[in-house]
Amino acid sequence: MKFQRPLYLLFSSLPPSHSSHPFISLSLSLSLRLCVFMAPSFESPQQPEGEIASDNNTHDEVLQKSRVTVVGSGNWGSVAAKLIASNTLKLTSFHDEVRMWVFEETLPSGEKLSEVINRANENVKYLPGIKLGKNVVADPDLENAVRDASMLVFVTPHQFMEGICKRLVGKIREDAKAISLIKGMEVKMEGPCMISTLISEQLGINCCVLMGANIANEIAVEKFSEATVGYRQDREIAEKWVRLFCTPYFIVSAVQDVEGVELCGTLKNVVAIAAGFVDGLEMGNNTKAAIMRIGLREMKAFSKLLFSSVKDSTFFESCGVADLITTCLGGRNRKCAEAFAKYGGKRSFRRA
Amino acid sequence: MKFQRPLYLLFSSLPPSHSSHPFISLSLSLSLRLCVFMAPSFESPQQPEGEIASDNNTHDEVLQKSRVTVVGSGNWGSVAAKLIASNTLKLTSFHDEVRMWVFEETLPSGEKLSEVINRANENVKYLPGIKLGKNVVADPDLENAVRDASMLVFVTPHQFMEGICKRLVGKIREDAKAISLIKGMEVKMEGPCMISTLISEQLGINCCVLMGANIANEIAVEKFSEATVGYRQDREIAEKWVRLFCTPYFIVSAVQDVEGVELCGTLKNVVAIAAGFVDGLEMGNNTKAAIMRIGLREMKAFSKLLFSSVKDSTFFESCGVADLITTCLGGRNRKCAEAFAKYGGKRSFRRA
């Protein structure tokens, strides 16, 4: 039986604190009485196809618990560590401890950032006010941080990745798997190079990506959000990443389109610049929606031009249309472009 | 040669007054130098496949000029009349005159609305400050207004359509074609009925639809916008509607998916209610983007459930993602739902 659930489940994947609002169910009756119909049973993102949601590990798997290291400790990196640390405590297939490589800084107090993180259990510089979980261990030594890890989460500014990869060659486990949360791409003389490809080629390991409409500070305070994992071939690895990141307020789906997912995370910023111009020129809502739509279409066309394997359906995922929406409404690129246009192009993007 | 045009043509379809801004072209160089690639040549919406853009009519066609009547004269109806009237003057295959049926009202001045429209060339009540074109003729007599028309544009509140159709049976030309700009659907005991189906069945004529991210007042002042024509089978008729509506600031594309286009225009309002709840509960940008994305996915699933012919690609058109964006950001449904949620469900939607 294909149709099992009523359609208007818009809030079904929200955490209980929200979905229990008494009037949410009203949207049902407002739905032009269409709720008599039944909709297809959407895949539950927390329970991807072929996967058992509970962590039913065999004896062997328990013996081979995965160790996770987060490479990066900025705003998004710290939130990622928090998400992951809440899951490694619950899931028996992962070691509790989550190591987080910290680019060491001396704080105004004279203390080292990594020491403060380990003492206060909080990244006081990049994610103040949020407890990361006691099982997050900050480590300023990159080589030491990655040494035992079987799962590497890369979340640094994209311009540092080439240097980091060079430092990691020969220093990681051979069976390690990687995921990149980095938006952007390297553009070299020989053409553009995706960050996941850089990681994969330099380190000789499998690399997935995770992208989506993910304003880090909102996820940090556990507001509902979605994300997309893109994988190349190995669905099992993708499912493991999904398990590692998924929480009741952070819903992750996996799609077999690593390039499509990664390009969404990069190209949306170009569209956001156009959206910012529209705002600065006060061209109105119709124009902004049109520019976002045309932009999404061009993202799709451009991605397919680079990689013919890119799927249309990827642009309906969180990494596609949803991330585009947040970026075109609130992102930094949009804001700079708006200010730039407002001053008739007479202020540089940097000053805007 | 498939790839003819550079990709970053985000502003290529904007009117010259905007695209000539000196800094618009900057988005090109900001595009990570990706502009060295070429994108697929997108269909030019003003020049649909197989159609000659200029109005090269044969002698016979000139003899059979189409007469257009707009049934409805509210805010959107008046803007539609303005768009159409600017084209009938230019295109030889249409009679210059555009008749507009006006539901007669007596204005506070004591004058009849239709008389004021014909005198001032302006719908002073529903679209003040905008000249409609001297070839727009307001007519308070419905039967007289439609009598000679070969093209009927329906743009009234949806709840009036059944009554209007009943009045029109036997009163229209047999070869008349219709288009519906009406968002919403009739829900009867035997199930939902699309407005285009109602028109088609009651009047025995072909009926297309036109939907999109179309805030009427913005189109009235000629701000750039897009729209989608949905047609069932006859592409030639759809192209004629495209010619009738397209202007440099109002770009219309046709897709063979009348139900998909029409359902987009209806179902987006349900999603906007959910988006309004998210705003009222201050759930943040990630959640709002997620709800809009899930909503778009449910619109797609629901539409396909009603009509298996509905195409995924339709949801990438203006009627889909673009209209959803404007409606979830600014629409009335969103606004009411926001207020309703803000007061903890203690205020009715009507009062909100």
XYZ file of C-alpha atoms in Angstrom:
704
model
C 0.000 0.000 0.000
C 1.730 3.117 -1.231
C -0.419 5.801 0.394
C -0.373 5.517 4.115
C -0.153 8.902 5.723
C -2.336 11.985 5.525
C -0.760 14.704 3.430
C -0.645 17.641 5.725
C 2.200 16.467 7.836
C 4.006 19.736 7.393
C 4.848 19.734 11.056
C 5.175 16.015 11.553
C 8.930 16.158 11.609
C 9.114 19.038 14.053
C 10.195 18.383 17.614
C 7.363 17.678 20.091
C 7.659 21.067 21.748
C 6.423 22.681 18.523
C 4.095 20.101 17.061
C 2.106 19.964 20.266
C 0.932 23.552 19.781
C -2.849 23.179 19.838
C -3.486 25.227 16.722
C -0.960 23.593 14.444
C -3.517 20.960 13.550
C -5.731 23.753 12.300
C -3.778 23.874 9.076
C -5.448 20.563 8.358
C -8.937 21.938 8.368
C -7.839 25.022 6.469
C -6.531 22.870 3.693
C -9.627 23.264 1.556
C -10.812 20.011 3.030
C -8.231 18.303 0.870
C -7.087 16.240 3.790
C -9.550 13.525 2.895
C -6.941 12.444 0.401
C -3.862 10.553 1.373
C -0.386 11.409 0.288
C 2.496 9.143 -0.565
C 4.382 7.954 2.448
C 7.416 10.183 2.296
C 10.696 8.611 3.214
C 11.370 9.252 6.827
C 14.707 11.031 6.720
C 15.737 9.607 10.054
C 15.302 6.097 8.788
C 16.788 5.896 5.329
C 15.888 3.023 3.075
C 17.443 -0.249 4.101
C 18.606 1.103 7.417
C 17.495 0.189 10.875
C 16.939 3.364 12.841
C 17.912 1.946 16.201
C 21.571 1.214 16.603
C 21.388 -2.578 16.420
C 25.058 -3.348 16.192
C 26.518 -6.776 15.950
C 29.244 -7.870 18.346
C 31.877 -7.255 15.661
C 30.652 -3.739 15.038
C 30.855 -2.895 18.713
C 34.444 -4.050 18.660
C 35.079 -1.710 15.748
C 33.549 1.441 17.134
C 34.057 4.483 14.951
C 36.049 7.398 16.263
C 35.047 10.843 15.051
C 37.248 13.906 14.661
C 35.921 17.311 13.627
C 38.592 19.260 11.727
C 37.645 22.868 12.428
C 36.158 24.676 15.390
C 34.550 27.854 14.106
C 30.864 28.633 14.478
C 29.573 25.802 12.253
C 32.324 23.398 13.328
C 31.392 23.830 16.984
C 27.709 23.240 16.231
C 28.633 20.136 14.208
C 30.668 18.859 17.171
C 27.676 19.421 19.462
C 25.304 17.536 17.121
C 27.744 14.661 16.698
C 28.626 14.453 20.408
C 24.966 14.085 21.364
C 24.740 11.084 19.031
C 28.016 9.326 19.847
C 26.821 9.140 23.467
C 23.629 7.411 22.374
C 24.830 5.171 19.559
C 26.921 2.140 20.469
C 28.669 2.002 17.098
C 30.602 5.179 17.891
C 33.149 5.988 20.572
C 31.716 8.573 22.929
C 34.611 10.977 22.565
C 34.520 13.493 19.698
C 37.853 15.115 19.039
C 37.789 18.639 17.627
C 40.862 20.191 16.051
C 41.190 23.794 17.184
C 43.331 26.332 15.345
C 44.956 27.602 18.522
C 44.408 31.201 19.569
C 45.288 33.131 22.679
C 42.210 34.792 24.124
C 42.266 38.349 25.579
C 42.344 36.691 29.030
C 45.715 35.151 28.091
C 44.281 31.620 28.073
C 44.515 29.272 25.100
C 41.212 28.747 23.224
C 41.554 24.930 23.286
C 42.111 24.946 27.046
C 39.039 27.099 27.645
C 36.927 24.843 25.433
C 38.047 21.782 27.410
C 37.515 23.487 30.758
C 34.216 25.285 30.067
C 32.913 22.788 27.505
C 32.075 25.769 25.369
C 33.690 27.540 22.402
C 33.659 30.924 24.094
C 34.969 32.676 20.987
C 32.932 31.199 18.118
C 29.835 29.747 19.803
C 29.466 31.436 23.181
C 26.703 30.303 25.513
C 26.346 26.800 24.040
C 27.554 23.670 25.820
C 29.191 21.329 23.323
C 28.854 18.136 25.343
C 31.433 16.872 27.818
C 32.617 14.278 25.338
C 33.949 16.953 22.958
C 37.726 17.211 23.379
C 39.476 20.206 21.825
C 42.929 19.419 20.437
C 45.247 22.077 18.953
C 47.527 19.415 17.426
C 46.108 18.541 13.993
C 48.073 15.336 13.541
C 47.213 14.092 16.992
C 43.545 15.009 16.543
C 43.109 12.891 13.406
C 45.464 9.988 14.237
C 42.883 7.474 15.501
C 39.816 8.800 13.719
C 37.887 6.596 11.328
C 35.456 9.413 10.539
C 36.771 12.866 9.660
C 34.428 15.865 9.523
C 35.978 18.775 7.616
C 34.552 22.170 8.461
C 37.146 24.906 7.960
C 37.163 27.962 5.681
C 37.594 26.555 2.153
C 40.814 28.446 1.440
C 42.621 26.498 4.197
C 41.663 23.042 2.959
C 44.490 22.522 0.500
C 47.097 23.286 3.176
C 45.344 21.089 5.736
C 45.144 18.176 3.317
C 48.856 18.463 2.565
C 49.605 18.268 6.279
C 47.378 15.212 6.690
C 48.900 13.054 3.934
C 50.149 9.850 5.564
C 48.879 10.944 8.971
C 45.370 9.494 8.878
C 44.020 5.951 9.126
C 43.833 4.150 5.802
C 40.233 3.142 6.406
C 39.144 6.667 7.379
C 36.058 8.181 5.753
C 35.520 11.907 5.348
C 32.637 14.329 5.043
C 32.954 17.960 4.006
C 30.693 20.668 5.426
C 32.649 23.304 3.523
C 30.790 25.529 1.074
C 32.814 26.887 -1.817
C 35.207 25.440 -4.329
C 38.826 25.794 -5.399
C 39.306 27.368 -8.810
C 42.641 26.443 -10.338
C 44.234 27.063 -13.696
C 43.046 23.663 -14.902
C 39.446 24.369 -13.846
C 37.276 24.239 -10.759
C 37.880 21.566 -8.122
C 35.258 20.537 -5.576
C 36.426 20.448 -1.948
C 35.252 16.840 -1.594
C 37.389 15.922 -4.612
C 40.370 17.720 -3.117
C 40.000 15.739 0.125
C 39.353 12.493 -1.692
C 42.280 12.836 -4.089
C 44.839 14.252 -1.669
C 44.078 11.793 1.116
C 42.909 8.826 -0.952
C 39.718 8.372 1.057
C 35.961 8.389 0.453
C 34.441 11.839 0.956
C 30.753 12.700 1.304
C 29.329 16.217 1.768
C 26.699 17.710 4.060
C 24.898 20.898 2.972
C 21.574 22.557 3.714
C 19.669 25.557 5.045
C 21.836 25.604 8.143
C 22.327 28.870 9.981
C 24.649 27.563 12.697
C 23.383 29.708 15.573
C 19.813 28.502 15.047
C 20.872 24.848 15.104
C 22.956 25.569 18.206
C 19.776 26.513 20.097
C 18.057 23.433 18.666
C 15.654 25.130 16.304
C 14.335 22.716 13.680
C 16.447 22.368 10.546
C 17.149 19.998 7.662
C 20.311 19.016 5.804
C 21.339 16.850 2.868
C 24.188 14.350 2.730
C 25.536 13.790 -0.781
C 27.353 10.529 -1.476
C 29.013 9.033 -4.526
C 28.350 5.308 -4.415
C 28.521 3.801 -0.971
C 25.083 4.178 0.566
C 26.169 2.445 3.782
C 28.742 5.118 4.509
C 26.166 7.817 3.767
C 23.762 6.195 6.211
C 26.438 6.174 8.862
C 26.920 9.926 8.389
C 23.151 10.394 8.570
C 23.066 8.503 11.890
C 25.963 10.577 13.197
C 24.313 13.932 12.431
C 20.561 13.285 12.764
C 18.804 14.593 15.862
C 15.103 15.311 16.460
C 15.772 18.944 15.503
C 18.281 18.284 12.710
C 16.856 16.009 10.029
C 19.312 14.649 7.499
C 18.513 12.907 4.197
C 21.033 11.239 1.909
C 21.057 11.542 -1.875
C 23.409 9.859 -4.332
C 24.686 13.044 -5.958
C 27.775 14.338 -4.215
C 28.548 16.945 -6.883
C 24.970 18.209 -7.065
C 24.768 18.682 -3.292
C 28.180 20.354 -3.091
C 27.540 22.668 -6.055
C 24.249 23.785 -4.494
C 26.177 24.937 -1.438
C 28.567 26.928 -3.622
C 26.429 28.382 -6.398
C 23.603 29.640 -4.172
C 25.923 32.459 -3.138
C 26.054 33.747 -6.708
C 22.257 33.854 -6.808
C 22.236 35.595 -3.416
C 24.345 38.398 -4.893
C 21.744 38.882 -7.623
C 18.990 38.792 -4.975
C 20.872 41.464 -3.034
C 20.998 43.702 -6.111
C 17.231 43.292 -6.478
C 16.781 44.352 -2.845
C 19.142 47.312 -3.193
C 17.360 48.522 -6.320
C 13.971 48.021 -4.635
C 12.712 45.983 -7.559
C 10.015 44.236 -5.520
C 8.923 40.767 -4.454
C 7.938 39.421 -7.860
C 11.370 40.256 -9.245
C 13.142 38.756 -6.253
C 11.168 35.520 -6.540
C 11.849 35.466 -10.284
C 15.577 35.997 -9.778
C 15.692 33.223 -7.170
C 13.798 30.898 -9.501
C 15.943 31.729 -12.525
C 18.977 31.410 -10.267
C 17.927 27.933 -9.135
C 17.416 26.962 -12.775
C 20.858 28.286 -13.670
C 22.439 26.483 -10.686
C 20.914 23.302 -12.082
C 22.060 23.981 -15.640
C 25.541 24.949 -14.505
C 25.935 21.920 -12.248
C 24.877 19.585 -15.051
C 27.362 21.244 -17.335
C 30.160 20.441 -14.895
C 28.854 16.975 -13.958
C 26.283 15.330 -16.203
C 25.401 12.975 -13.332
C 23.786 15.802 -11.298
C 20.109 15.094 -10.612
C 17.193 17.541 -10.896
C 15.683 16.137 -7.705
C 18.707 17.296 -5.665
C 17.547 20.898 -6.131
C 14.327 20.088 -4.267
C 16.393 18.956 -1.234
C 17.444 21.115 1.698
C 20.817 21.783 0.033
C 18.936 23.181 -2.988
C 15.819 25.272 -2.730
C 15.856 25.585 1.091
C 19.456 26.773 1.382
C 18.852 29.142 -1.540
C 15.891 30.662 0.320
C 17.782 31.301 3.588
C 20.795 32.651 1.709
C 18.749 34.987 -0.500
C 16.805 36.295 2.493
C 19.473 36.720 5.107
C 22.952 35.771 3.955
C 26.072 37.892 3.939
C 26.440 37.849 0.143
C 22.909 39.169 -0.275
C 23.528 41.878 2.298
C 26.764 43.100 0.712
C 25.167 43.145 -2.745
C 22.186 45.073 -1.394
C 24.416 47.760 0.151
C 26.542 47.850 -3.002
C 23.485 48.440 -5.202
C 22.004 50.991 -2.815
C 25.090 53.164 -3.194
C 24.913 52.897 -6.974
C 27.975 50.681 -7.138
C 30.130 53.431 -5.650
C 31.064 51.451 -2.559
C 33.196 48.361 -2.817
C 31.796 45.005 -1.723
C 34.296 45.008 1.090
C 33.024 48.306 2.494
C 29.386 47.413 1.833
C 25.434 23.851 -31.128
C 23.688 23.411 -27.799
C 25.639 25.811 -25.630
C 25.412 29.286 -26.959
C 24.994 31.734 -24.145
C 27.069 32.515 -21.081
C 25.461 31.220 -17.926
C 25.201 34.227 -15.743
C 22.366 35.840 -17.541
C 20.463 36.318 -14.344
C 19.560 39.800 -15.444
C 19.397 39.148 -19.143
C 15.639 39.081 -19.159
C 15.264 42.249 -17.148
C 14.105 45.430 -18.836
C 16.888 47.690 -20.125
C 16.395 50.245 -17.365
C 17.621 47.673 -14.860
C 20.098 45.624 -16.826
C 21.993 48.718 -17.833
C 23.040 49.366 -14.240
C 26.816 49.420 -14.501
C 27.433 47.047 -11.625
C 25.020 44.297 -12.596
C 27.697 42.813 -14.798
C 29.845 42.518 -11.708
C 27.985 39.394 -10.720
C 29.754 37.820 -13.664
C 33.209 38.358 -12.297
C 32.079 37.382 -8.829
C 30.963 34.040 -10.131
C 34.133 32.250 -9.077
C 35.377 32.754 -12.613
C 32.924 30.087 -13.632
C 31.710 32.238 -16.469
C 34.274 30.690 -18.752
C 31.768 27.901 -19.144
C 28.732 28.230 -21.288
C 25.254 27.274 -20.233
C 22.507 25.636 -22.234
C 20.579 28.093 -24.299
C 17.432 28.460 -22.215
C 14.234 28.757 -24.153
C 13.428 32.373 -24.597
C 9.998 32.633 -23.019
C 8.995 35.388 -25.392
C 9.696 33.173 -28.340
C 8.281 29.738 -27.653
C 9.417 26.797 -29.733
C 8.033 26.762 -33.206
C 6.708 30.265 -32.943
C 7.754 33.335 -34.815
C 8.204 36.155 -32.354
C 7.143 38.924 -34.674
C 3.483 38.908 -35.476
C 3.778 37.704 -39.069
C 0.153 37.056 -39.796
C -1.191 35.778 -43.069
C -3.986 37.594 -44.825
C -6.512 35.053 -43.496
C -5.371 35.520 -39.941
C -5.741 39.276 -40.191
C -9.287 38.735 -41.342
C -9.865 36.569 -38.273
C -8.480 38.869 -35.648
C -9.060 37.673 -32.119
C -11.214 39.708 -29.775
C -10.317 39.610 -26.097
C -12.615 40.056 -23.112
C -11.422 40.123 -19.520
C -14.107 38.794 -17.178
C -13.350 40.549 -13.903
C -12.026 43.988 -13.020
C -10.514 43.759 -9.556
C -6.883 44.493 -8.801
C -5.414 41.591 -10.804
C -8.089 41.779 -13.509
C -7.282 45.431 -14.139
C -3.559 44.699 -14.369
C -4.291 41.814 -16.760
C -6.350 44.176 -18.926
C -3.461 46.662 -18.973
C -0.936 43.969 -20.002
C -3.240 42.619 -22.708
C -4.218 46.040 -24.017
C -0.596 47.006 -24.538
C -0.156 43.898 -26.704
C -3.381 44.031 -28.734
C -2.303 47.472 -29.948
C 0.991 46.049 -31.182
C -0.027 42.660 -32.532
C -2.017 42.549 -35.741
C -3.644 39.209 -34.936
C -5.728 40.827 -32.183
C -8.389 43.513 -32.304
C -7.117 46.594 -30.496
C -10.124 46.829 -28.174
C -10.043 44.853 -24.930
C -13.419 44.576 -23.305
C -13.463 44.265 -19.512
C -16.558 43.098 -17.678
C -17.068 45.229 -14.579
C -19.244 44.127 -11.694
C -21.042 47.456 -11.500
C -20.680 49.537 -8.361
C -21.718 53.035 -7.466
C -18.777 55.041 -6.212
C -19.055 57.484 -3.263
C -19.168 60.265 -5.878
C -22.415 58.777 -7.173
C -20.822 57.775 -10.469
C -20.851 54.238 -11.843
C -17.497 52.439 -11.675
C -17.665 51.355 -15.339
C -18.337 54.916 -16.471
C -15.400 56.268 -14.492
C -13.109 53.574 -15.917
C -14.158 54.508 -19.449
C -13.812 58.225 -18.792
C -10.576 58.229 -16.756
C -9.082 55.113 -18.343
C -8.303 53.980 -14.835
C -9.898 51.610 -12.322
C -10.058 54.234 -9.589
C -11.348 51.735 -7.036
C -9.172 48.651 -7.525
C -6.070 49.947 -9.310
C -5.883 53.690 -8.697
C -3.149 55.695 -10.376
C -2.592 53.270 -13.269
C -3.709 54.007 -16.822
C -5.168 50.854 -18.364
C -4.743 51.842 -21.992
C -7.350 53.729 -24.025
C -8.345 50.540 -25.795
C -9.738 49.025 -22.597
C -13.518 49.328 -22.579
C -15.356 48.661 -19.327
C -18.714 46.968 -19.789
C -21.100 46.243 -16.886
C -23.210 43.901 -19.048
C -21.660 40.419 -18.810
C -23.458 38.960 -21.811
C -22.649 41.924 -23.992
C -19.036 41.913 -22.854
C -18.401 38.303 -23.928
C -20.636 38.142 -27.004
C -18.001 38.721 -29.708
C -14.953 37.538 -27.803
C -12.850 34.687 -29.137
C -10.510 34.874 -26.126
C -11.951 34.996 -22.606
C -9.735 35.845 -19.632
C -11.345 34.831 -16.341
C -10.092 36.697 -13.293
C -12.804 36.919 -10.625
C -12.869 35.646 -7.030
C -13.157 31.844 -7.342
C -16.418 31.584 -5.448
C -18.220 33.556 -8.190
C -17.079 31.399 -11.087
C -19.800 28.782 -10.931
C -22.510 31.441 -11.089
C -20.755 33.318 -13.886
C -20.333 30.149 -15.942
C -24.040 29.369 -15.584
C -24.904 32.837 -16.882
C -22.543 32.407 -19.848
C -23.872 29.070 -21.144
C -25.057 29.619 -24.716
C -23.932 33.257 -24.666
C -20.367 32.897 -25.904
C -18.872 32.158 -29.295
C -18.522 28.456 -30.017
C -14.895 28.883 -31.038
C -13.988 30.885 -27.920
C -10.910 29.908 -25.898
C -10.530 30.636 -22.204
C -7.745 31.199 -19.709
C -8.181 31.266 -15.939
C -6.086 33.522 -13.703
C -8.109 32.391 -10.691
C -6.271 30.807 -7.771
C -8.251 28.352 -5.665
C -10.524 25.434 -6.403
C -14.115 24.374 -5.879
C -14.565 21.569 -3.365
C -17.793 19.684 -3.923
C -19.325 16.595 -2.361
C -17.944 14.493 -5.200
C -14.429 15.865 -4.754
C -12.356 18.877 -5.720
C -12.908 20.579 -9.062
C -10.322 22.786 -10.710
C -11.589 26.167 -11.918
C -10.267 25.494 -15.425
C -12.253 22.244 -15.480
C -15.360 24.084 -14.315
C -15.006 26.609 -17.151
C -14.151 23.932 -19.679
C -17.018 21.645 -18.750
C -19.707 24.242 -18.203
C -18.932 26.223 -21.333
C -17.584 23.410 -23.528
C -14.433 25.331 -24.431
C -10.666 24.910 -24.115
C -9.307 26.478 -20.928
C -5.673 27.213 -20.088
C -4.425 28.758 -16.816
C -1.926 31.507 -15.989
C -0.246 31.484 -12.555
C 2.982 32.824 -11.074
C 4.699 35.067 -8.559
C 2.433 37.940 -9.506
C 1.764 40.638 -6.952
C -0.586 42.753 -9.081
C 0.490 46.187 -7.868
C 4.123 45.467 -8.733
C 3.228 44.396 -12.277
C 1.021 47.479 -12.572
C 4.094 49.703 -12.123
C 5.980 47.498 -14.588
C 8.393 45.849 -12.198
C 9.882 42.691 -13.672
C 7.890 39.500 -13.137
C 7.390 36.025 -14.572
C 4.339 33.826 -15.050
C 3.493 30.337 -16.277
C 0.761 29.339 -18.719
C -0.452 25.774 -18.243
C -2.105 24.070 -21.208
C -3.594 20.656 -21.795
C -2.775 19.672 -25.367
C -2.992 22.505 -27.811
C 0.360 24.232 -27.803
C -0.750 26.731 -30.459
C -3.448 28.103 -28.203
C -0.974 28.314 -25.321
C 1.425 30.270 -27.539
C -1.335 32.672 -28.417
C -1.961 33.314 -24.721
C 1.778 33.793 -24.201
C 1.822 36.398 -27.006
C -1.186 38.137 -25.499
C 0.343 38.479 -22.003
C 4.107 38.764 -22.602
C 5.706 42.170 -22.233
C 9.349 43.107 -21.613
C 8.564 43.262 -17.882
C 6.156 40.291 -17.752
C 7.778 37.114 -19.062
C 5.459 34.192 -19.695
C 6.439 30.570 -20.351
C 4.070 27.782 -21.344
C 4.144 24.250 -19.923
C 1.941 21.309 -20.880
C 0.585 20.661 -17.399
C -2.614 22.573 -16.780
C -3.419 20.765 -13.521
C 0.106 21.120 -12.137
C 0.173 24.858 -12.813
C -3.311 25.404 -11.388
C -2.682 23.285 -8.278
C 0.512 25.243 -7.560
C -1.569 28.426 -7.435
C -3.972 26.830 -4.970
C -1.806 24.697 -2.681
C 0.890 27.315 -2.057
C -1.585 29.037 0.250
C -1.661 26.015 2.542
C 2.127 26.110 2.795
C 1.969 29.860 3.450
C -0.222 29.189 6.485
C 2.439 26.821 7.856
C 5.109 29.441 7.069
C 3.063 32.004 8.975
C 2.927 29.728 12.027
C 6.724 29.408 11.867
C 7.007 33.212 11.825
C 4.527 33.650 14.657
C 6.352 31.103 16.805
C 9.714 32.702 15.939
C 11.149 29.369 14.908
C 13.867 30.915 12.740
C 15.067 30.977 9.143
C 16.219 27.360 8.902
C 12.795 26.132 9.987
C 11.013 28.478 7.615
C 13.134 27.334 4.669
C 12.560 23.704 5.708
C 8.801 24.197 5.931
C 8.732 25.863 2.516
C 10.796 23.014 1.048
C 8.695 20.294 2.677
C 5.619 22.235 1.607
C 6.779 22.324 -2.013
C 7.434 18.575 -1.847
C 3.954 17.982 -0.433
C 2.393 20.222 -3.091
C 4.087 18.010 -5.668
C 3.015 14.767 -3.990
C -0.542 16.005 -3.524
C -0.855 17.239 -7.100
C 0.387 13.930 -8.464
C -2.089 12.128 -6.294
C -4.926 14.101 -7.875
C -3.497 14.016 -11.408
C -0.788 11.511 -12.229
C 0.114 13.580 -15.294
C 1.532 16.410 -13.139
C 5.212 17.017 -13.902
C 8.027 17.601 -11.394
C 9.501 20.297 -13.621
C 6.369 22.450 -13.229
C 7.379 23.121 -9.623
C 10.571 24.792 -10.846
C 8.451 27.266 -12.885
C 7.221 30.661 -11.733
C 3.884 29.109 -10.715
C 5.793 26.729 -8.413
C 8.815 27.729 -6.389
C 8.633 31.459 -7.234
C 4.981 31.934 -6.310
C 5.577 29.883 -3.157
C 8.405 32.234 -2.169
C 6.394 35.467 -2.583
C 3.382 33.944 -0.841
C 5.393 32.611 2.117
C 7.171 35.936 2.532
C 4.420 38.457 2.057
C 1.010 36.929 1.397
C -2.208 37.392 3.325
C -2.443 33.749 4.406
C 1.039 33.893 5.893
C 0.219 37.128 7.693
C -3.002 35.823 9.237
C -1.308 32.611 10.357
C 1.547 34.594 11.899
C -0.829 36.746 13.929
C -2.878 33.697 14.883
C 0.219 31.888 16.197
C 1.516 34.974 17.965
C -1.644 35.125 20.069
C -1.336 31.430 20.938
C -4.301 30.502 18.784
C -6.622 32.650 20.881
C -7.525 34.987 18.053
C -9.545 33.753 15.111
C -8.032 33.872 11.640
C -10.619 36.472 10.723
C -9.538 38.807 13.524
C -5.854 38.051 13.017
